[in-house]
Amino acid sequence: MPSDLLYEIGVEEIPASFVLPALEQLKQGIAEGLGKLHLEYGEVQTYGTPRRLAILLKDVADRQPDMEQEYKGPPADKAFDADGRPTKAAEGFARTRGVAVEDLQIRDTDKGSWVFVAVCEPGQPAAGVLPDLLSEVTLGLSFPKTMRWADLDHRFARPIRWLVALLGSQVLDLTVAGVTASDASRGHRVLGSSAVHLDSPSAYVEALRANYVLADQDERREAIRTSAQAAAAEVGGNARIDDDLLTEVSFLVEWPTCLWGAFDPKYLTLPEPVIVTVMRGHQRYFPVENGDGRLLPYFITVRNGTDEGIEIVRAGNERVIVPRLADAEFYLTEDLKHSLDDRAASLARVTFMEGMGTLADKTARLEKLVAHLAESCPAFDAEVAGTATRAAHLSKADLVTLMVGDSKLGELQGIIGGEYALRQGEPEDVATAIAEQYRPRGAGDDVPASLAGTLVSLADKLDNLAACFRLGAIPSGSADPSALRRQAQGIVEMLLGRSLHLNLREALLYALNLLPVPKLEKAKEVAKVLAPEAALDALMGFFAQRLDFVLTRDGVTYDLARAALGADWDDAREAYERAQYLQQLRTSAPALFDTLVTAAERPARITRPEQLPEGLLVNESLFQEDGEPKLWATSQEVRRGVTSSLSSTPRDYAMAVNELATLAEPIHEFFAQVMVMVDDEPVRNNRLALLREIDRTFLGVADFLQVVREGQ
């Protein structure tokens, strides 16, 4: 009869960020293991707290099914002699598998005739095979950091202190890292029992609840949310709950109790992001706001325990936050004694990147880049360009302020610059652009809301990418110390999100040409430096990878993404729209799409391997067959049509595709009438040049050789 399985790994407090990934690994590892063991099971639930990782599986089969296993023996001519009598090889094989010689079968294979036998192997009880699986999965869990303890060789996030392994009411015979499993879990470290005996897996959650442990992380998370709002209501406010912080806090406690604390209202004169960062980043507090969304001089903290002695806890938390806010107040007062213009001038003493000048040099480049981008992209008018230029001039000034210099507040760079700009009388749109210069800061972050902020952010990221690639600091594998993938992704997201048509190749080349000639001392670093042209090619390939990721994320199949990016492109928005059109075309007009692919394939396959000289042009006087002038005339007309369709605003991809489709019949006739690879070299090369022109016309829309057709 199926039984529930409970497995709990009890540990010393592990970091909150370790828990969810470990639970996912635990669930996946056990599910895969049960599959290999042919043990069926039902619903699966994981539980995690700072002190335990647990999994509960319903209705695990009590034993494996009997399995028929086939074994391969010796070659047939070795197992039986010429008269068909079994040799010692056949007898030995049969004896090893526990069968009679008469049960052996001869079967033909690709490598000749061999002896086989099918053996029915009885399934094992689940209690007999599960311990090895649980041990293997436990020791296979990976964490960002691990440790050894005692004299053991095992590594884990923190020392394992107890194990619970129950199959129904049966304790499994399991020992991991010197700890033997039992039926006893542990309650809350202070409030609960040190031995919570379980008579069945299904009793787990309630038994722990009775010992001040909310094992279910989802229940614990919602309990914190409800309790935090109730505490905030006591002081007339609402808890501003950040989901990431809520998740983190939920894995810091086992029995949450929320309480409010207060601080001196004078600190509300600090920039709001500073107050929130101090609360959230330093102390894991939730801010409290009024109905208008403005901060109140209160915070919500979460205690791991009951409300007993809660006034002492409140006083302790209030005492802790004051020095942090006082430091920030001091930074603000001192920072505002100097203008951002003065601080921008002082950037000449700060190195931006070895070989790439100072931050003042970078600021000067940003101002030029902003102007260039504004001229290149119609979406940016003169007013936006002026705002962005002023913002670019002041953009790095906050890097030499005390506020950003505090490592605990460094994440506010840009935001602090915008705040200081506003307090020193800069126009609001300039301050906003400064504050938005680093957005998007990562996956899921919003792009800048203002056009001026978008312009500064584009310039900043282009300069960073150009500088790193010029120095040969190109990400490889998982190594990306300068977060260049994130910055390139940010550029792509901005161009797509704001529908900006920007010639990326020209913008990157402009950024590369603004950079100084790298002056490096170490020969190893000098050897990595790339010429601007090489850096540009590498950058375009880098952006193609980012765009490929976005296309597949947004539903374009991988082959069409590669087909769209295999064509010449320098406008990310245009390439994205073209790929989306091809995806829609494949679905809505499969016959037309197939015609295009077929027509494009033959010219591409025959000309690309030949690598013809760029200067080789089609010579009409060398045409010998009727199909040549006909295809040439049609291709010229189609090329003009495709160019016109792709030059219009908006681009007319449907018209371009229809133009290309008219080439299908002439191409078919050409190959039916004309031998391309003839011995006469001038004639052969002229025919190849003709087909190359056609291939290039198709490449205006896509590299159709990248398309994977059904059956391929």
XYZ file of C-alpha atoms in Angstrom:
712
model
C 0.000 0.000 0.000
C 1.393 3.458 -0.868
C 2.663 5.572 2.001
C 3.619 9.198 2.462
C 7.309 10.030 2.595
C 8.715 12.806 4.772
C 12.346 13.813 4.572
C 13.654 16.714 6.648
C 17.249 17.974 6.813
C 17.773 19.922 10.041
C 20.631 22.413 9.973
C 22.063 25.384 11.773
C 20.701 28.671 10.416
C 21.435 28.928 6.717
C 21.362 32.200 4.707
C 17.886 33.136 3.516
C 18.913 33.239 -0.138
C 20.039 29.588 0.009
C 16.704 28.079 0.988
C 14.481 28.313 -2.093
C 17.148 27.100 -4.575
C 17.952 24.201 -2.235
C 14.286 23.232 -1.981
C 14.001 23.237 -5.761
C 17.069 21.006 -6.040
C 15.713 18.693 -3.359
C 12.396 18.361 -5.158
C 13.974 17.809 -8.559
C 16.597 15.362 -7.303
C 14.115 13.169 -5.455
C 11.608 13.252 -8.314
C 14.267 12.179 -10.805
C 15.529 9.503 -8.430
C 12.069 8.060 -7.869
C 11.604 7.961 -11.614
C 14.780 5.945 -12.050
C 13.691 3.622 -9.253
C 10.278 3.196 -10.912
C 8.537 4.251 -7.719
C 5.315 6.101 -8.335
C 4.252 8.950 -6.083
C 1.593 11.628 -5.822
C 1.548 15.254 -4.701
C 4.823 16.868 -3.643
C 5.251 19.742 -1.173
C 8.484 21.311 0.038
C 8.990 23.227 3.279
C 11.855 25.522 4.199
C 12.886 27.654 7.148
C 16.282 28.925 8.309
C 16.795 25.614 10.140
C 15.243 22.984 7.895
C 14.781 21.794 4.330
C 11.926 19.335 4.015
C 9.890 17.517 1.402
C 6.644 15.607 1.758
C 5.588 13.187 -0.988
C 2.135 11.676 -0.962
C 1.361 8.080 -1.861
C 4.812 6.717 -2.594
C 4.614 3.141 -3.890
C 5.625 0.604 -1.243
C 7.823 -1.355 -3.636
C 9.232 -1.292 -7.141
C 7.356 -3.209 -9.845
C 8.891 -6.404 -11.139
C 10.944 -5.528 -14.196
C 11.966 -7.605 -17.187
C 15.580 -6.800 -17.910
C 17.334 -7.860 -21.089
C 21.044 -8.687 -21.047
C 23.416 -9.061 -23.952
C 25.829 -11.981 -23.855
C 28.664 -13.234 -26.043
C 28.587 -13.355 -29.882
C 26.485 -16.211 -31.198
C 29.433 -17.950 -32.875
C 31.277 -17.925 -29.532
C 28.283 -19.141 -27.539
C 27.402 -22.090 -29.762
C 29.588 -24.362 -31.857
C 28.985 -25.339 -35.477
C 26.566 -28.074 -34.368
C 24.533 -25.681 -32.243
C 25.810 -27.007 -28.954
C 26.382 -24.417 -26.184
C 29.981 -23.588 -25.387
C 31.389 -22.682 -21.987
C 30.798 -19.038 -22.872
C 27.048 -19.658 -23.214
C 26.930 -21.755 -20.043
C 28.812 -19.132 -18.079
C 26.549 -16.324 -19.313
C 23.410 -18.320 -18.446
C 24.769 -19.175 -15.018
C 25.623 -15.514 -14.332
C 22.090 -14.430 -15.147
C 20.463 -17.310 -13.270
C 18.763 -18.901 -16.272
C 19.033 -22.175 -18.187
C 21.014 -22.335 -21.416
C 17.761 -23.157 -23.195
C 16.473 -19.677 -22.320
C 19.206 -17.939 -24.339
C 18.151 -16.308 -27.589
C 20.180 -15.472 -30.681
C 19.350 -12.168 -32.289
C 20.771 -10.368 -35.300
C 22.093 -6.847 -34.737
C 23.957 -4.280 -36.801
C 27.163 -5.780 -35.441
C 26.290 -9.424 -36.086
C 24.489 -12.165 -34.173
C 24.621 -12.064 -30.381
C 23.137 -13.961 -27.503
C 20.457 -12.276 -25.380
C 18.383 -13.281 -22.406
C 15.408 -11.639 -20.703
C 15.376 -11.915 -16.918
C 12.504 -10.954 -14.671
C 13.915 -9.086 -11.694
C 11.627 -8.648 -8.693
C 11.129 -5.115 -7.445
C 12.639 -4.049 -4.120
C 10.725 -2.577 -1.187
C 10.735 1.232 -1.237
C 12.182 1.286 2.276
C 15.191 -0.597 0.958
C 16.063 1.693 -1.948
C 15.051 5.130 -0.650
C 17.917 5.652 1.837
C 20.541 5.604 -0.905
C 18.498 8.032 -2.974
C 17.956 10.459 -0.076
C 21.620 10.339 0.879
C 22.741 10.965 -2.687
C 20.359 13.875 -3.177
C 21.302 15.462 0.160
C 25.032 15.395 -0.485
C 24.429 16.566 -4.054
C 22.731 19.826 -3.055
C 24.767 22.816 -4.138
C 25.000 26.195 -2.388
C 26.812 29.442 -3.197
C 29.072 28.768 -0.210
C 29.622 25.573 1.745
C 31.522 24.513 4.836
C 32.963 21.469 6.542
C 32.374 20.725 10.205
C 33.860 18.393 12.805
C 36.229 15.949 11.140
C 33.864 15.083 8.287
C 34.674 15.329 4.599
C 31.130 16.330 3.672
C 30.298 19.880 2.649
C 26.955 21.602 3.183
C 25.666 25.143 3.629
C 25.726 24.713 7.402
C 26.256 21.678 9.669
C 23.512 19.053 9.525
C 22.128 18.479 13.023
C 19.213 16.110 12.546
C 17.380 14.101 9.909
C 13.810 12.894 9.692
C 13.110 10.133 7.175
C 9.681 8.590 7.523
C 7.937 6.306 5.057
C 4.526 5.978 6.606
C 5.314 5.224 10.216
C 8.582 3.493 9.353
C 11.883 5.257 10.000
C 14.230 4.677 7.072
C 17.663 3.261 7.740
C 19.589 6.359 6.708
C 22.739 8.093 7.907
C 24.126 11.222 6.252
C 27.209 13.168 7.360
C 27.318 11.192 10.586
C 23.670 11.957 11.446
C 21.210 9.065 11.661
C 17.614 9.657 10.660
C 14.831 9.300 13.191
C 11.176 10.272 13.636
C 12.111 13.348 15.692
C 12.179 16.848 14.284
C 12.914 19.938 16.346
C 10.746 22.892 17.227
C 11.626 26.584 17.488
C 15.130 26.969 18.890
C 13.889 28.891 21.951
C 10.149 28.296 22.195
C 9.733 24.743 20.921
C 10.715 21.243 21.961
C 14.102 19.873 20.992
C 12.464 16.554 20.047
C 9.175 16.678 18.134
C 8.296 13.035 17.479
C 6.152 12.358 14.436
C 3.946 9.319 14.093
C 3.369 9.946 10.394
C 4.566 12.317 7.629
C 1.175 14.005 7.425
C 1.535 15.162 11.031
C 4.626 17.236 10.167
C 3.172 20.713 9.611
C 0.826 20.706 12.596
C 3.373 19.141 14.954
C 5.822 21.916 14.125
C 3.128 24.565 14.436
C 2.511 23.337 17.971
C 6.209 23.958 18.588
C 6.295 27.517 17.178
C 7.459 26.718 13.666
C 5.446 27.700 10.590
C 6.993 25.193 8.225
C 5.075 26.279 5.115
C 6.998 29.203 3.618
C 3.947 30.472 1.748
C 1.884 30.540 4.926
C 4.746 32.215 6.779
C 5.112 34.826 4.052
C 1.432 35.745 4.126
C 1.470 35.781 7.922
C 4.238 38.375 7.811
C 2.383 40.456 5.257
C -0.802 40.459 7.360
C 1.024 41.059 10.617
C 3.093 43.906 9.090
C -0.014 45.707 7.895
C -1.651 45.261 11.281
C 1.404 46.733 13.014
C 1.511 49.659 10.575
C -2.166 50.338 11.189
C -1.392 50.833 14.899
C 0.540 53.978 13.951
C -1.924 55.109 11.290
C 0.032 53.993 8.220
C 0.525 51.257 5.664
C 3.515 48.959 5.423
C 5.347 49.434 2.107
C 6.073 45.779 1.389
C 8.685 44.859 -1.171
C 8.134 41.293 -2.389
C 11.847 40.448 -2.546
C 12.381 41.680 0.999
C 9.265 39.848 2.161
C 10.633 36.597 0.726
C 14.013 37.172 2.326
C 12.545 37.935 5.726
C 10.290 34.895 5.558
C 13.400 32.722 5.449
C 14.972 34.495 8.419
C 12.297 33.480 10.916
C 10.264 30.415 11.902
C 7.581 32.066 14.019
C 7.124 35.637 12.774
C 5.739 38.456 14.843
C 5.734 41.954 13.371
C 6.112 45.117 15.425
C 6.509 48.782 14.630
C 9.350 51.040 15.653
C 9.810 54.811 15.405
C 12.605 57.242 14.577
C 13.012 60.999 14.885
C 10.822 62.762 12.255
C 13.730 65.117 11.480
C 15.270 62.324 9.401
C 12.355 62.545 6.969
C 14.230 65.462 5.377
C 16.654 62.894 3.979
C 16.031 61.717 0.401
C 13.397 59.003 0.543
C 15.578 56.425 -1.292
C 18.204 56.893 1.453
C 15.717 56.210 4.245
C 14.290 53.203 2.434
C 17.751 51.801 1.681
C 18.813 52.182 5.302
C 15.694 50.366 6.454
C 15.605 47.682 3.850
C 19.245 47.091 3.043
C 20.706 47.429 6.525
C 18.013 46.251 8.877
C 15.467 44.380 6.762
C 12.728 46.770 7.907
C 9.587 47.624 5.977
C 8.960 51.401 5.658
C 5.610 52.823 6.749
C 3.784 55.350 4.567
C 0.628 57.382 4.819
C -2.312 57.291 2.454
C -0.503 59.598 0.010
C 2.489 57.298 -0.207
C 4.748 59.593 1.853
C 7.007 58.057 4.461
C 6.102 58.250 8.130
C 8.715 58.149 10.918
C 8.024 54.471 11.578
C 9.196 51.089 10.379
C 8.062 47.487 10.654
C 10.419 44.757 11.749
C 9.858 41.026 12.112
C 10.759 39.146 15.232
C 11.408 35.400 15.319
C 9.194 34.616 18.294
C 6.061 35.689 20.120
C 5.108 39.160 21.347
C 6.477 38.492 24.820
C 8.816 41.308 25.844
C 8.106 43.080 22.576
C 8.795 46.547 24.034
C 12.403 45.553 24.638
C 12.672 44.344 21.050
C 11.144 47.582 19.771
C 13.590 49.720 21.743
C 16.523 47.703 20.462
C 15.518 48.103 16.844
C 14.867 51.830 17.269
C 18.306 52.229 18.796
C 19.980 50.432 15.889
C 18.564 52.541 13.064
C 19.422 55.960 14.524
C 23.209 55.882 13.830
C 22.520 54.885 10.210
C 20.154 57.771 9.666
C 22.479 60.162 11.489
C 25.329 59.193 9.169
C 23.115 59.843 6.159
C 22.107 63.224 7.576
C 25.768 64.155 7.978
C 26.524 63.061 4.391
C 23.659 65.144 3.063
C 24.740 68.283 4.926
C 28.362 68.005 3.846
C 27.607 66.999 0.244
C 25.339 69.973 -0.383
C 28.116 72.399 0.586
C 29.571 71.870 -2.894
C 27.764 72.211 -6.212
C 27.520 69.314 -8.629
C 29.436 71.420 -11.176
C 32.349 71.652 -8.735
C 32.181 67.939 -8.116
C 32.060 67.264 -11.875
C 35.268 69.250 -12.251
C 36.919 67.163 -9.524
C 36.300 63.997 -11.548
C 39.555 64.758 -13.402
C 41.302 63.216 -10.376
C 39.352 59.958 -10.534
C 40.314 57.147 -12.915
C 37.442 55.709 -14.906
C 39.179 52.632 -16.219
C 42.859 51.868 -16.676
C 43.822 53.070 -20.129
C 40.511 54.880 -20.646
C 41.173 58.145 -18.842
C 39.382 59.750 -15.939
C 35.731 60.134 -15.077
C 36.001 63.695 -16.401
C 37.126 62.251 -19.744
C 34.192 59.876 -19.677
C 31.800 62.725 -18.904
C 33.110 64.679 -21.907
C 32.589 61.595 -24.094
C 29.051 61.187 -22.801
C 28.174 64.751 -23.798
C 29.421 64.093 -27.348
C 27.689 60.736 -27.504
C 24.413 62.240 -26.361
C 24.636 64.835 -29.143
C 25.465 62.177 -31.732
C 22.614 59.907 -30.674
C 20.176 62.800 -30.690
C 21.158 63.644 -34.255
C 20.915 59.996 -35.326
C 17.552 59.209 -33.819
C 14.501 61.336 -34.744
C 12.786 60.534 -31.448
C 15.158 62.900 -29.629
C 14.405 66.555 -30.361
C 16.578 69.573 -29.548
C 14.978 70.120 -26.140
C 15.572 66.516 -25.113
C 19.130 66.715 -26.399
C 19.788 69.875 -24.369
C 18.406 68.327 -21.215
C 20.375 65.141 -21.743
C 23.610 67.030 -22.415
C 23.331 68.905 -19.120
C 22.433 65.669 -17.328
C 25.412 63.901 -18.919
C 27.711 66.684 -17.702
C 26.565 66.166 -14.107
C 25.891 62.444 -14.321
C 28.994 61.177 -12.528
C 29.349 64.007 -10.001
C 27.657 62.036 -7.209
C 30.385 59.388 -7.370
C 32.605 61.718 -5.313
C 29.981 62.481 -2.657
C 30.078 61.105 0.861
C 26.633 59.562 0.454
C 27.563 57.373 -2.515
C 31.008 56.792 -1.022
C 29.362 54.868 1.834
C 29.447 51.281 0.612
C 26.056 50.580 2.185
C 24.515 53.400 0.121
C 26.583 53.016 -3.052
C 23.684 51.379 -4.858
C 22.024 54.818 -4.868
C 24.485 56.288 -7.371
C 22.573 58.260 -9.947
C 19.557 58.525 -7.676
C 21.568 60.647 -5.259
C 22.868 62.723 -8.158
C 19.317 63.417 -9.271
C 18.257 64.313 -5.739
C 21.183 66.685 -5.241
C 20.591 68.280 -8.657
C 17.029 69.030 -7.682
C 18.049 70.499 -4.315
C 20.648 72.696 -6.028
C 18.171 74.202 -8.452
C 18.642 72.147 -11.593
C 15.483 71.724 -13.725
C 13.411 68.715 -12.763
C 13.868 67.015 -16.150
C 17.659 67.259 -15.783
C 17.462 65.757 -12.294
C 15.226 62.987 -13.565
C 17.627 62.154 -16.396
C 20.536 61.953 -13.938
C 18.536 59.684 -11.646
C 17.577 57.386 -14.538
C 21.023 57.068 -16.138
C 21.667 53.523 -14.859
C 18.239 52.117 -15.680
C 17.485 49.386 -16.439
C 19.812 48.148 -13.709
C 19.015 44.494 -14.342
C 16.470 41.987 -15.582
C 12.965 43.107 -14.740
C 13.945 46.719 -14.029
C 12.082 49.449 -15.879
C 13.699 51.411 -18.688
C 14.025 55.191 -18.097
C 10.676 56.923 -18.118
C 12.016 60.104 -19.740
C 13.551 60.492 -23.193
C 16.440 62.495 -21.755
C 17.100 59.725 -19.227
C 16.996 57.192 -22.047
C 19.507 59.223 -24.031
C 21.962 59.479 -21.111
C 21.544 55.813 -20.252
C 22.209 54.769 -23.867
C 25.325 56.934 -24.014
C 26.649 55.656 -20.688
C 26.199 52.000 -21.572
C 27.598 52.417 -25.092
C 30.700 54.072 -23.660
C 31.167 51.328 -21.067
C 30.819 48.582 -23.676
C 33.094 50.306 -26.178
C 35.803 50.848 -23.539
C 35.752 47.260 -22.285
C 35.731 45.697 -25.758
C 38.531 48.048 -26.887
C 40.579 46.732 -23.971
C 39.705 43.162 -24.909
C 37.674 42.636 -21.726
C 35.013 40.604 -23.511
C 32.744 38.365 -21.409
C 33.370 34.665 -21.840
C 31.432 31.801 -20.337
C 29.961 32.858 -17.015
C 32.680 35.470 -16.410
C 31.316 38.987 -16.843
C 32.899 41.133 -14.125
C 31.785 44.424 -15.680
C 28.203 43.221 -16.209
C 28.466 43.929 -19.938
C 25.715 41.476 -20.837
C 23.363 43.343 -18.542
C 24.334 46.669 -20.092
C 23.929 45.442 -23.674
C 20.612 43.905 -22.680
C 19.607 47.250 -21.215
C 20.360 49.002 -24.500
C 18.292 46.464 -26.429
C 15.391 46.792 -23.981
C 15.448 50.587 -24.286
C 15.532 50.522 -28.089
C 12.676 48.026 -28.225
C 10.669 49.434 -25.347
C 10.715 52.947 -26.739
C 10.547 51.885 -30.415
C 13.794 53.704 -31.174
C 15.324 53.137 -34.585
C 19.032 53.694 -34.050
C 21.914 52.634 -36.271
C 23.702 50.615 -33.606
C 26.793 49.994 -35.716
C 27.323 53.694 -36.319
C 26.684 54.533 -32.664
C 29.189 51.932 -31.475
C 31.796 53.076 -33.982
C 31.316 56.656 -32.839
C 31.739 55.571 -29.211
C 34.872 53.594 -30.070
C 36.404 56.536 -31.898
C 35.833 58.808 -28.907
C 37.980 56.599 -26.707
C 41.635 57.461 -26.119
C 44.366 55.176 -27.420
C 44.836 52.788 -24.486
C 48.053 53.399 -22.576
C 48.753 50.295 -20.577
C 51.905 49.236 -18.755
C 51.535 45.475 -18.531
C 52.370 43.584 -21.712
C 49.623 41.075 -20.915
C 47.023 43.846 -20.954
C 48.475 45.471 -24.073
C 48.175 42.171 -25.936
C 44.418 42.086 -25.308
C 43.712 45.498 -26.862
C 41.569 45.332 -30.001
C 41.616 47.688 -32.951
C 38.401 49.740 -33.213
C 37.242 47.718 -36.247
C 37.779 44.402 -34.455
C 36.074 45.716 -31.342
C 33.131 46.864 -33.459
C 32.687 43.433 -35.027
C 32.867 41.799 -31.605
C 30.328 44.258 -30.220
C 27.852 43.650 -33.042
C 28.140 39.912 -32.445
C 27.607 40.537 -28.741
C 24.455 42.540 -29.415
C 23.199 39.859 -31.802
C 23.358 37.375 -28.901
C 21.348 39.713 -26.667
C 18.784 40.312 -29.406
C 18.547 36.589 -30.103
C 17.745 36.052 -26.423
C 15.014 38.694 -26.496
C 13.482 37.291 -29.694
C 13.252 33.741 -28.378
C 11.937 35.080 -25.065
C 9.206 36.888 -26.984
C 8.058 33.828 -28.901
C 10.165 33.792 -32.072
C 11.525 30.332 -32.819
C 15.279 29.989 -32.585
C 15.759 29.364 -36.312
C 13.790 32.433 -37.354
C 15.665 34.543 -34.808
C 18.929 33.408 -36.363
C 17.536 33.925 -39.867
C 16.553 37.515 -39.080
C 19.893 38.246 -37.410
C 21.789 36.390 -40.139
C 20.797 39.135 -42.561
C 22.550 42.478 -42.510
C 21.217 44.510 -39.603
C 22.281 47.506 -37.606
C 18.925 48.598 -36.182
C 17.821 46.396 -33.286
C 14.227 47.556 -33.448
C 14.035 46.850 -37.176
C 15.571 43.391 -36.785
C 13.120 42.615 -33.982
C 10.120 43.674 -36.082
C 11.403 41.720 -39.091
C 11.801 38.542 -37.018
C 8.307 38.959 -35.593
C 6.943 39.385 -39.124
C 8.681 36.204 -40.317
C 7.239 34.315 -37.351
C 3.750 35.528 -38.249
C 4.313 34.745 -41.948
C 5.353 31.169 -41.240
C 2.088 30.610 -39.380
C -0.351 32.568 -41.524
C 1.050 31.819 -44.998
C 3.070 28.590 -44.817
C 3.029 28.033 -48.599
C 4.477 31.481 -49.323
C 7.028 31.052 -46.557
C 8.098 27.680 -47.962
C 8.402 29.205 -51.448
C 10.734 31.875 -50.098
C 12.940 29.356 -48.316
C 13.151 27.109 -51.374
C 13.945 30.005 -53.695
C 16.633 31.413 -51.393
C 18.400 28.138 -50.672
C 19.910 27.245 -54.078
C 21.643 30.564 -54.833
C 22.974 30.706 -51.272
C 24.280 27.152 -51.188
C 26.129 27.411 -54.490
C 27.691 30.857 -54.112
C 28.668 31.238 -50.448
C 31.329 28.485 -50.427
C 33.015 30.043 -53.496
C 33.945 33.260 -51.679
C 33.943 35.368 -54.838
C 35.945 38.616 -54.942
C 33.915 41.649 -53.877
C 34.794 43.421 -57.117
C 33.351 40.690 -59.304
C 30.268 42.135 -61.061
C 27.722 40.609 -63.392
C 28.743 41.035 -67.067
C 25.707 40.762 -69.319
C 27.905 40.140 -72.380
C 28.874 36.766 -70.888
C 25.303 35.502 -70.748
C 24.955 32.409 -72.974
C 21.686 30.749 -71.977
C 18.158 32.198 -72.149
C 17.634 31.774 -68.437
C 20.511 34.111 -67.522
C 19.249 37.479 -68.840
C 15.734 36.663 -67.698
C 16.813 35.951 -64.123
C 19.131 38.955 -64.120
C 16.397 41.331 -65.267
C 13.897 39.968 -62.771
C 16.402 40.093 -59.930
C 17.221 43.740 -60.645
C 13.572 44.656 -60.558
C 12.996 42.674 -57.361
C 16.032 44.231 -55.719
C 14.682 47.718 -56.370
C 11.296 46.695 -54.995
C 12.735 45.134 -51.848
C 14.960 48.137 -51.212
C 12.014 50.484 -51.617
C 9.827 48.387 -49.294
C 12.485 48.266 -46.577
C 13.245 51.978 -46.910
C 9.676 53.104 -46.371
C 8.320 54.272 -43.038
C 7.075 52.022 -41.601
C 8.929 49.237 -43.361
C 6.672 47.150 -45.622
C 7.843 43.591 -44.999
C 4.800 42.085 -46.744
C 5.653 43.920 -49.957
C 9.314 42.911 -49.695
C 8.370 39.262 -49.237
C 5.971 39.339 -52.172
C 8.719 40.838 -54.326
C 11.124 38.061 -53.310
C 8.535 35.393 -54.056
C 8.451 36.472 -57.713
C 12.020 35.224 -58.012
C 11.008 31.628 -57.313
C 9.979 30.718 -60.852
C 12.919 32.397 -62.683
C 15.337 30.734 -60.246
C 13.756 27.348 -60.927
C 13.971 27.876 -64.695
C 17.562 29.066 -64.407
C 18.741 25.927 -62.676
C 16.729 23.789 -65.082
C 18.442 25.378 -68.120
C 21.852 26.562 -66.963
C 24.879 24.650 -65.746
C 26.612 26.987 -63.314
C 29.898 25.204 -62.608
C 31.133 25.000 -66.202
C 34.818 24.746 -67.125
C 34.862 28.196 -68.733
C 35.979 30.254 -65.705
C 34.705 33.713 -66.832
C 31.272 32.263 -67.641
C 31.218 30.265 -64.407
C 32.164 33.264 -62.275
C 29.634 35.462 -64.061
C 26.866 33.002 -63.230
C 28.054 32.810 -59.635
C 28.092 36.610 -59.440
C 24.499 36.665 -60.673
C 23.438 34.182 -57.990
C 25.362 36.132 -55.347
C 23.369 39.228 -56.183
C 20.175 37.240 -55.695
C 21.437 35.817 -52.410
C 22.169 39.333 -51.180
C 18.683 40.446 -52.157
C 17.181 37.682 -50.005
C 19.552 38.639 -47.184
C 17.842 41.995 -47.071
C 15.004 40.179 -45.315
C 16.567 37.073 -43.771
C 19.187 34.382 -44.100
C 16.735 31.664 -45.089
C 19.442 28.999 -44.860
C 18.989 29.242 -41.086
C 15.361 28.125 -41.326
C 14.741 24.596 -40.099
C 11.996 22.918 -42.073
C 9.905 20.025 -40.916
C 11.777 16.772 -41.280
C 15.227 18.368 -41.099
